[in-house]
Coordinates of C-alpha atoms in Angstrom, one line a residue:
X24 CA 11.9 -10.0 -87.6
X25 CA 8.0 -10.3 -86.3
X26 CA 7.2 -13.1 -84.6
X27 CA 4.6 -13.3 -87.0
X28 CA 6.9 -13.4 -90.2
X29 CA 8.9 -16.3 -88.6
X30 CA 8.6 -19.3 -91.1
X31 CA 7.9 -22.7 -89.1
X32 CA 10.7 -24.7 -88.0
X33 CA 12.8 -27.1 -90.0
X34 CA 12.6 -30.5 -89.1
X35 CA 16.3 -31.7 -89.5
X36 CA 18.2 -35.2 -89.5
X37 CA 20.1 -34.8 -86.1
X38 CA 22.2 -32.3 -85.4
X39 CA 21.9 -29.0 -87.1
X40 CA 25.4 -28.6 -88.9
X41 CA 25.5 -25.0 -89.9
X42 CA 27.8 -22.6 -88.7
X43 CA 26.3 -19.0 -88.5
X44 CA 29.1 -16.0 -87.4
X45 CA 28.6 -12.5 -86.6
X46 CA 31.0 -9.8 -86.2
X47 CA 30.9 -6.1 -85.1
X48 CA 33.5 -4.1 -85.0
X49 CA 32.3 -0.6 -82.9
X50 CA 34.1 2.4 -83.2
X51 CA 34.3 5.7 -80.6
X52 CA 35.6 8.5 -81.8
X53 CA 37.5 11.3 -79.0
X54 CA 39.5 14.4 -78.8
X55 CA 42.5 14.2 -76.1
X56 CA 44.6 17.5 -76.8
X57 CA 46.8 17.5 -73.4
X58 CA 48.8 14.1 -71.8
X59 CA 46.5 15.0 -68.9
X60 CA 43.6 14.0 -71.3
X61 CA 44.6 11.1 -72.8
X62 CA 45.5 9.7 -69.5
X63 CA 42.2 10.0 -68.6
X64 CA 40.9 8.7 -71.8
X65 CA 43.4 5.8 -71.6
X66 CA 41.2 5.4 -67.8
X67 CA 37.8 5.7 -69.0
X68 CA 39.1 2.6 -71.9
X69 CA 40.3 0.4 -69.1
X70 CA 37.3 1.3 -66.8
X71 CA 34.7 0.4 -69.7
X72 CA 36.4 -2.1 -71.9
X73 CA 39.3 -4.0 -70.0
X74 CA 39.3 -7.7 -69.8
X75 CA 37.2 -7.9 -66.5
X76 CA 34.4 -5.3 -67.9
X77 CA 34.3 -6.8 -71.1
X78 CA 33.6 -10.0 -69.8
X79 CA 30.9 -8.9 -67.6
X80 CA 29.7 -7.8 -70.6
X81 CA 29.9 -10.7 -72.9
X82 CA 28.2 -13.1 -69.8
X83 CA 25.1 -10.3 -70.0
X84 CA 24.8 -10.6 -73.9
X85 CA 25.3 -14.8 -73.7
X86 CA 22.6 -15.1 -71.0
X87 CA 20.3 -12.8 -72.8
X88 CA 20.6 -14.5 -76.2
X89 CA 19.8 -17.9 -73.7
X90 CA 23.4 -19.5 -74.0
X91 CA 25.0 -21.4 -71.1
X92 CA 28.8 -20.3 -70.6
X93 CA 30.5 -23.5 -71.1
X94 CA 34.4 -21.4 -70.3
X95 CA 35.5 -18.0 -70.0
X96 CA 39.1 -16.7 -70.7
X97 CA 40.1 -13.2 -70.3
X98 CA 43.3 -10.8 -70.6
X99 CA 44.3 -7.3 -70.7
X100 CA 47.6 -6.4 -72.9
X101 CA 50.1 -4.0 -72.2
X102 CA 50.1 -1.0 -73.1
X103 CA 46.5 -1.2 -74.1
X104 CA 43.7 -3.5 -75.4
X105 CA 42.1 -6.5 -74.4
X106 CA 40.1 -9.9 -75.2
X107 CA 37.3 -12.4 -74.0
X108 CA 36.8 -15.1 -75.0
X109 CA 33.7 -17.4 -74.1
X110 CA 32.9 -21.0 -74.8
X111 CA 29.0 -21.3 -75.4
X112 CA 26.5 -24.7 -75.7
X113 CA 22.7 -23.7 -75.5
X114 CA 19.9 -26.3 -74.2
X115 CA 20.6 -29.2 -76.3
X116 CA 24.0 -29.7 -74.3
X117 CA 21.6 -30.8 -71.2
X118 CA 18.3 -31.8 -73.0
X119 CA 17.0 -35.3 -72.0
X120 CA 18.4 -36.9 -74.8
X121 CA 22.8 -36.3 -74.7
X122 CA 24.4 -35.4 -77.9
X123 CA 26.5 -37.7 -80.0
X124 CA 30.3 -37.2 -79.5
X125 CA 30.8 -35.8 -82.8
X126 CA 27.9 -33.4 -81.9
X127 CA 29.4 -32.0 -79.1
X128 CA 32.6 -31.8 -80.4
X129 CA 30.8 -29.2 -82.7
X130 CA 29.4 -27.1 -80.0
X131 CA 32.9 -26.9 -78.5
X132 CA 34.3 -26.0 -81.6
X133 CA 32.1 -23.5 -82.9
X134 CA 29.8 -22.3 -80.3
X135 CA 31.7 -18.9 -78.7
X136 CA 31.5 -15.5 -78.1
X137 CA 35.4 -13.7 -78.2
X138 CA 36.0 -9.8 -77.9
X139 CA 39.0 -7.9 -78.5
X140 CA 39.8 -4.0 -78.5
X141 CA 42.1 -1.8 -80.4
X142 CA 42.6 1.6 -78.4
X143 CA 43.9 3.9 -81.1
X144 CA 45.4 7.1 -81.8
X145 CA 46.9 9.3 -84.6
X146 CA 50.4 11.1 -83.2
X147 CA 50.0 14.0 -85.7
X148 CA 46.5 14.5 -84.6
X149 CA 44.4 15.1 -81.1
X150 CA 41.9 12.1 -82.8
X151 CA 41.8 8.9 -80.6
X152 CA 40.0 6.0 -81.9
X153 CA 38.9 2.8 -80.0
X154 CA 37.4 0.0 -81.9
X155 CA 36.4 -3.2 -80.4
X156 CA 35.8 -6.8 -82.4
X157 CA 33.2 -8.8 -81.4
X158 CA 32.3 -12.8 -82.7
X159 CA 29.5 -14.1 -81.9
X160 CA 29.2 -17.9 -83.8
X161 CA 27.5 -20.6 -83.2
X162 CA 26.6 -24.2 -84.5
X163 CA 23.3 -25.5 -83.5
X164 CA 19.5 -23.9 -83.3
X165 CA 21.2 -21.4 -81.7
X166 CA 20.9 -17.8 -83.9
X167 CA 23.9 -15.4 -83.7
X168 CA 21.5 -12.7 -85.3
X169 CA 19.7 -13.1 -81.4
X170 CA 22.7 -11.4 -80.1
X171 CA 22.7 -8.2 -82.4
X172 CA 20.8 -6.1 -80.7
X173 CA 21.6 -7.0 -77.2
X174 CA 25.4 -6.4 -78.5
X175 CA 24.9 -2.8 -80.4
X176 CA 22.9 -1.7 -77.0
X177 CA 25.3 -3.1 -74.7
X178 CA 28.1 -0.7 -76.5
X179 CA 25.3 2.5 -76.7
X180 CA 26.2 5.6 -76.8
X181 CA 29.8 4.5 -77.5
X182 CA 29.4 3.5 -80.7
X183 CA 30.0 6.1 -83.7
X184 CA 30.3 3.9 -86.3
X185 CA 29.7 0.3 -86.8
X186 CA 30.3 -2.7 -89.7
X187 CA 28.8 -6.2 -89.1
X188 CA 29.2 -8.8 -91.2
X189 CA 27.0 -12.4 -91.3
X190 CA 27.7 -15.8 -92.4
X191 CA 26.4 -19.0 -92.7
X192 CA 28.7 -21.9 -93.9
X193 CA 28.3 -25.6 -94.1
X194 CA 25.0 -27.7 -94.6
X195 CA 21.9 -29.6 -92.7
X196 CA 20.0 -32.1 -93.8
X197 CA 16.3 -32.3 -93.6
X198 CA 14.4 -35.6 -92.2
X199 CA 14.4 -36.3 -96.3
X200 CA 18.1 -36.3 -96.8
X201 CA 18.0 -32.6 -98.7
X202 CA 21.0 -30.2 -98.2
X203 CA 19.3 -27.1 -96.5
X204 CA 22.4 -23.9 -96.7
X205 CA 20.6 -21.8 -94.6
X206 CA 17.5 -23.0 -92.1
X207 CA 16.2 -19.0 -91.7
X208 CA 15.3 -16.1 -94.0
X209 CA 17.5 -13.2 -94.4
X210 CA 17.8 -11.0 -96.9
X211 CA 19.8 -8.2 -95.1
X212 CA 21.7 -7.6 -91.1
X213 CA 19.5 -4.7 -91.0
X214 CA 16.2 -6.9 -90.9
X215 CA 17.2 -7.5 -87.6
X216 CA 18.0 -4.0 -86.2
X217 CA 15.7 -3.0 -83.6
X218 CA 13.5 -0.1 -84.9
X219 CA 15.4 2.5 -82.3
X220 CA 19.0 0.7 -83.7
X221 CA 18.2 2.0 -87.4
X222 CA 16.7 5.4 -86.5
X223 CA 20.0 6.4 -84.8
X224 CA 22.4 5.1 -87.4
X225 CA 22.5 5.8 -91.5
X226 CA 23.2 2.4 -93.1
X227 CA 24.8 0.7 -96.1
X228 CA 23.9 -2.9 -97.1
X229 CA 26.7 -4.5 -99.2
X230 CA 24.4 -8.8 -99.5
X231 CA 25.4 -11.5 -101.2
X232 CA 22.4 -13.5 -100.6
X233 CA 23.4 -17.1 -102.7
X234 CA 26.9 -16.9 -100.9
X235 CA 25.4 -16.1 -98.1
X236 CA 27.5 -13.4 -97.0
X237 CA 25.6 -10.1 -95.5
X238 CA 27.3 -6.7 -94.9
X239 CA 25.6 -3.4 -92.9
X240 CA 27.9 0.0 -91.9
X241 CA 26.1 2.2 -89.4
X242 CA 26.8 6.1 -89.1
X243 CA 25.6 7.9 -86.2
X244 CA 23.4 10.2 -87.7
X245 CA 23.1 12.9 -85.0
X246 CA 26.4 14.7 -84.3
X247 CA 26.8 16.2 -79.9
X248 CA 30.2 17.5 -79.7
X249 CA 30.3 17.0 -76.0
X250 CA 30.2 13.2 -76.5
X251 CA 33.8 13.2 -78.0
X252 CA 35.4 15.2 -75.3
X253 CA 37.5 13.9 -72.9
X254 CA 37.7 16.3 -69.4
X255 CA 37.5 19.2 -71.5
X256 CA 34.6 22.0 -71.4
X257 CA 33.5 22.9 -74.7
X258 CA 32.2 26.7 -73.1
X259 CA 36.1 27.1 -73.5
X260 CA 36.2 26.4 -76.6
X261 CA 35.3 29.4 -79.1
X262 CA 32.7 28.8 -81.8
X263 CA 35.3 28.4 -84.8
X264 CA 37.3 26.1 -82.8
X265 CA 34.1 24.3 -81.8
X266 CA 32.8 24.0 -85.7
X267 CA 36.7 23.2 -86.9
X268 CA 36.7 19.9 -84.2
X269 CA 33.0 19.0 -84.9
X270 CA 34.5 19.0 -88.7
X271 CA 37.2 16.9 -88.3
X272 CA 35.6 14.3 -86.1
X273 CA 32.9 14.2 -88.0
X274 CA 35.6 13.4 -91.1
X275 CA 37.4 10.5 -89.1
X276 CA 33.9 9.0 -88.7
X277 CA 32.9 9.3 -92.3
X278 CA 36.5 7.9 -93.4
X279 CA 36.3 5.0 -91.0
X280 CA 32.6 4.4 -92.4
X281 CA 33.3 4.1 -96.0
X282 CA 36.5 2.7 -94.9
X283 CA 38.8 4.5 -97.5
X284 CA 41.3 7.6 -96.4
X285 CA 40.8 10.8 -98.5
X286 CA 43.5 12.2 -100.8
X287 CA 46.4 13.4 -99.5
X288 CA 45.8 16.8 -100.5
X289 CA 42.1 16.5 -98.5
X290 CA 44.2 15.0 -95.7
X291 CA 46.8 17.6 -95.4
X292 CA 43.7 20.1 -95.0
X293 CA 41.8 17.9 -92.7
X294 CA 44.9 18.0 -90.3
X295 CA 43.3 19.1 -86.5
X296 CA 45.6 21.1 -84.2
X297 CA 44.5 21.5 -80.5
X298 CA 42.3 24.7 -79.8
X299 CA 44.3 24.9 -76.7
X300 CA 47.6 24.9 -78.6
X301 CA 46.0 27.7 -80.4

């Protein structure tokens, strides 16, 4: 939001109680038709978004959003995937006046940043899908919502297709002993896109505002073939076979955004067989 739009500040009894989560799942969409291919693909995942990478990545976002890593844990799974996980306090942890025991039990609890992918791929199809899962939740002044630009950028041009989802649970009191559910305004997750963020991507809002539950699905809205290819040359590719892919990966996105599969007569159509197989 403007800096000029931002309400004054709360003044709360002690500690601010509320616990405020964000989560983004980011999808990539690619075409592997060979083993030679999907090797590499299987590379580029590990090289971008194994446990050490990912981490690297996660310290960037927590130091940009002004949050002091507390603990970091990371692993990489066989065959594939990985996950982060990092324990987060902000400023108050080492203000001049220490926290109350309960208080900092709180931060330890709630304050963290965890990651985890989901390399994936259809073995009728030449379609390989990665998704990664970010949470980003905190307990305190500090504002998930700081994070979700830093984290949609930190994944960009990856990211096809994205859901995020916001909550805020729990309650604060104010210095007169009134419950406050929520200490900032938010209508929407897209309020909080950066202007570039929400030209790139289409967007659905699905609020409940009074439950305090918020829901945005991005869609890439421009479409380069070349940015789903893995190590193959698209001047290879003939112009019917080049339309036929763009179609299909454009339909895995779409399904993946409205998160619903089409019929199974749509699906039998929609079936891709490599160009090279061809």
């Amino acid at each position: 939001m403007p800096e000029s739009a931002t309400p004054p500040r709360l003044r709360l009894q002690a500690f601010n109680n509320l616990a405020k989560t964000l989560s983004c799942s980011v999808y990539a969409v690619r075409y592997t038709a060979t083993p030679a291919q999907q090797a590499a693909y299987s590379a580029q995942i590990d090289a971008l978004y194994g446990a050490r990478p990912l981490l690297e990545r996660l310290r960037r976002i927590a130091q940009l959003i002004g949050a002091r890593i507390l603990h970091a844990t990371h692993q990489d799974y066989e065959p594939e995937g990985a996950s982060v996980s990092l324990l987060l306090a902000e400023d108050l942890v080492h203000s001049a006046h220490p926290l109350r025991p309960e208080a900092l039990i709180c931060h330890l609890d709630k304050s963290h940043i965890t990651a985890h992918t989901y390399p994936e791929s259809d073995p009728g199809s030449v379609i390989n899908t990665f998704r990664a899962d970010i949470e980003v939740s905190s307990c305190g002044q500090l504002s998930p919502l700081r994070a979700l630009n830093v984290l949609i950028g930190s994944f960009n041009p990856a990211a096809d297709v994205l859901t995020l989802d916001y909550r805020v649970r729990g309650f604060t009191r104010d210095v007169e002993g009134h419950k406050q559910f929520i200490d900032h305004p938010i209508d929407s997750i897209s309020q909080y896109l950066a202007p570039e963020i929400q030209a790139r991507y289409r967007m659905l809002d699905v609020n409940l505002p009074r439950e305090r539950l918020f829901h945005t699905r991005l869609l890439r809205r421009d479409f380069v073939l070349e940015r789903h290819l893995i190590d193959t040359d698209p001047a290879l590719l003939t112009v019917e076979q080049r339309t036929r892919l763009a179609q299909r990966l454009r339909r895995e996105m779409r399904e993946i955004f409205r998160g619903a599969n089409p019929s199974s007569h749509q699906a039998g159509q929609a079936r891709c067989r490599s160009p090279q197989a061809q």
